[in-house]
Amino acid sequence: MRLPLALLALALAALGAAGSGSGGEAAAQAGRFSTPERHRCSWELRSAAGASELWLSCRPPAGGGAARSCAYRGEPRRCPAYGARSRQYWRQIVGRLRRRRHPCARGGPLSARLCGPGRAPPEAQLRLLPGPGPAPPAASAEPAAEPAEAYCAERWHSLCSFFVGFWEG
């Protein structure tokens, strides 16, 4: 039973990788992750006045206190490698946040390895915005995205939908 599910996951991953060859803006505009301290965080990428903002909303584990929201801002387009590999850039940024115990706590700026020190100007790094933090990303009133839309590149949605529909019966 698990083997077909694993094969489906590999097929979807391969299709997503095949469709992500272009640079441009990151394909994933929002997502979720958990930290080592088991905070459940959701993130949303927004563009604002030539800069990019990464908004976070993190909930601690049950009984761990109140949820926190924050935003990071920077100009990743100033990094020469960003234009061709924006997906990799955002994957590395979210990976760095995932490893932090408290993503909304004060800390150093966030930078991706491909735009690290010496490879890009300091403006390319994402810095935590001051203040208590913005409101958490709004929960959309529309239903959750279909798995094909969430995990596959846009040009592969119909094929992914077929496989997901076949799998779900």
XYZ file of C-alpha atoms in Angstrom:
169
model
C 0.000 0.000 0.000
C 2.838 2.424 0.770
C 4.803 1.645 -2.374
C 2.190 3.162 -4.766
C 1.956 6.244 -2.552
C 5.745 6.605 -2.616
C 5.773 6.234 -6.396
C 3.068 8.883 -6.713
C 5.064 11.242 -4.490
C 8.196 10.671 -6.587
C 6.267 11.286 -9.804
C 4.792 14.521 -8.459
C 8.207 15.654 -7.206
C 9.779 14.932 -10.590
C 7.022 16.813 -12.402
C 7.418 19.774 -10.050
C 11.183 19.814 -10.601
C 10.724 19.638 -14.373
C 8.411 22.638 -14.340
C 10.596 24.810 -12.129
C 13.438 25.474 -14.531
C 12.635 29.137 -15.049
C 13.798 31.847 -12.714
C 11.494 34.726 -11.932
C 9.437 34.948 -8.787
C 9.250 31.995 -6.466
C 6.535 29.542 -7.401
C 5.546 28.846 -3.803
C 4.043 31.992 -2.322
C 3.051 30.429 0.996
C 3.712 27.361 3.076
C 4.133 25.836 6.525
C 6.917 24.397 8.637
C 7.724 23.320 12.197
C 10.705 24.423 14.289
C 12.893 22.319 16.614
C 10.804 23.681 19.508
C 7.669 22.379 17.738
C 6.275 25.775 16.854
C 3.954 25.467 13.869
C 4.579 28.316 11.502
C 2.948 29.472 8.315
C 4.668 31.844 5.930
C 3.580 34.052 3.081
C 5.735 35.852 0.548
C 4.648 39.348 -0.493
C 6.178 42.036 -2.689
C 6.236 45.581 -1.393
C 7.782 48.644 -3.070
C 10.619 46.821 -4.839
C 11.366 44.676 -1.795
C 10.129 41.287 -0.702
C 8.463 40.625 2.624
C 8.240 37.223 4.236
C 5.392 37.208 6.776
C 5.369 34.568 9.497
C 2.767 33.442 11.977
C 3.965 30.887 14.544
C 1.914 28.988 17.108
C 3.710 27.357 20.020
C 2.947 23.785 21.021
C -0.197 23.293 23.113
C 0.012 25.278 26.344
C 3.153 27.089 25.199
C 1.852 30.650 25.136
C 0.467 33.017 22.549
C 1.003 32.929 18.807
C 3.556 35.368 17.384
C 3.660 37.086 14.043
C 6.524 38.894 12.377
C 7.861 39.894 8.989
C 11.258 39.924 7.332
C 12.087 42.363 4.564
C 14.884 42.578 2.028
C 15.739 43.039 -1.619
C 16.750 39.609 -2.890
C 16.717 40.838 -6.502
C 19.987 42.613 -5.703
C 21.634 39.203 -5.500
C 22.978 38.258 -8.953
C 22.003 34.585 -8.527
C 18.411 35.351 -7.505
C 17.113 35.947 -11.033
C 17.980 32.452 -12.238
C 17.419 30.542 -8.976
C 14.717 32.300 -6.982
C 13.090 28.998 -5.932
C 16.362 27.806 -4.443
C 16.792 31.166 -2.687
C 13.403 30.944 -0.927
C 13.902 27.269 -0.094
C 17.165 28.157 1.650
C 15.568 31.092 3.522
C 12.659 28.966 4.783
C 15.164 26.254 5.709
C 17.077 28.742 7.870
C 13.847 29.819 9.578
C 12.896 26.187 10.152
C 16.147 25.606 12.058
C 15.602 28.591 14.371
C 14.068 27.825 17.739
C 11.927 30.978 17.621
C 11.681 32.384 14.071
C 10.127 35.684 15.213
C 12.757 36.363 17.903
C 15.524 38.884 17.310
C 18.470 37.394 15.512
C 20.832 38.059 12.678
C 19.642 38.736 9.155
C 18.555 35.862 6.964
C 20.547 35.126 3.855
C 20.566 32.233 1.443
C 23.827 30.436 0.771
C 23.718 31.412 -2.892
C 23.536 35.101 -1.868
C 25.777 34.928 1.190
C 28.388 37.473 2.320
C 30.598 38.607 -0.535
C 28.174 37.351 -3.186
C 25.491 40.014 -2.783
C 25.100 43.438 -1.158
C 23.762 43.576 2.425
C 20.377 44.813 1.146
C 19.752 41.335 -0.292
C 19.561 39.905 3.234
C 16.183 39.694 4.945
C 15.946 41.588 8.214
C 13.301 41.301 10.901
C 10.994 44.321 10.817
C 10.775 46.180 14.134
C 7.642 46.235 16.228
C 5.319 43.634 17.627
C 4.821 42.176 14.165
C 2.148 42.377 11.540
C -1.145 40.580 11.665
C -0.846 36.935 10.742
C -1.456 36.042 7.112
C -5.194 36.097 6.518
C -6.865 32.738 6.287
C -8.474 32.561 2.902
C -12.204 32.022 2.717
C -11.799 29.738 -0.277
C -11.257 26.015 0.250
C -7.766 24.585 0.623
C -5.765 24.264 -2.574
C -5.988 21.024 -4.457
C -2.892 18.832 -4.020
C -2.042 19.262 -7.691
C -2.032 23.042 -7.295
C -0.024 22.905 -4.094
C 2.668 20.457 -5.204
C 2.970 20.675 -8.994
C 4.151 23.362 -11.351
C 1.275 25.111 -13.108
C 1.837 23.490 -16.474
C 1.545 20.019 -14.881
C -1.720 20.592 -12.944
C -3.895 18.535 -15.271
C -1.573 15.521 -15.185
C -1.116 15.799 -11.420
C -4.880 16.117 -10.951
C -5.330 12.931 -12.923
C -2.882 11.033 -10.688
C -4.355 12.464 -7.482
C -7.900 11.661 -8.630
C -6.819 8.158 -9.604
C -5.193 7.673 -6.205
C -8.132 9.029 -4.194
C -10.568 6.866 -6.179
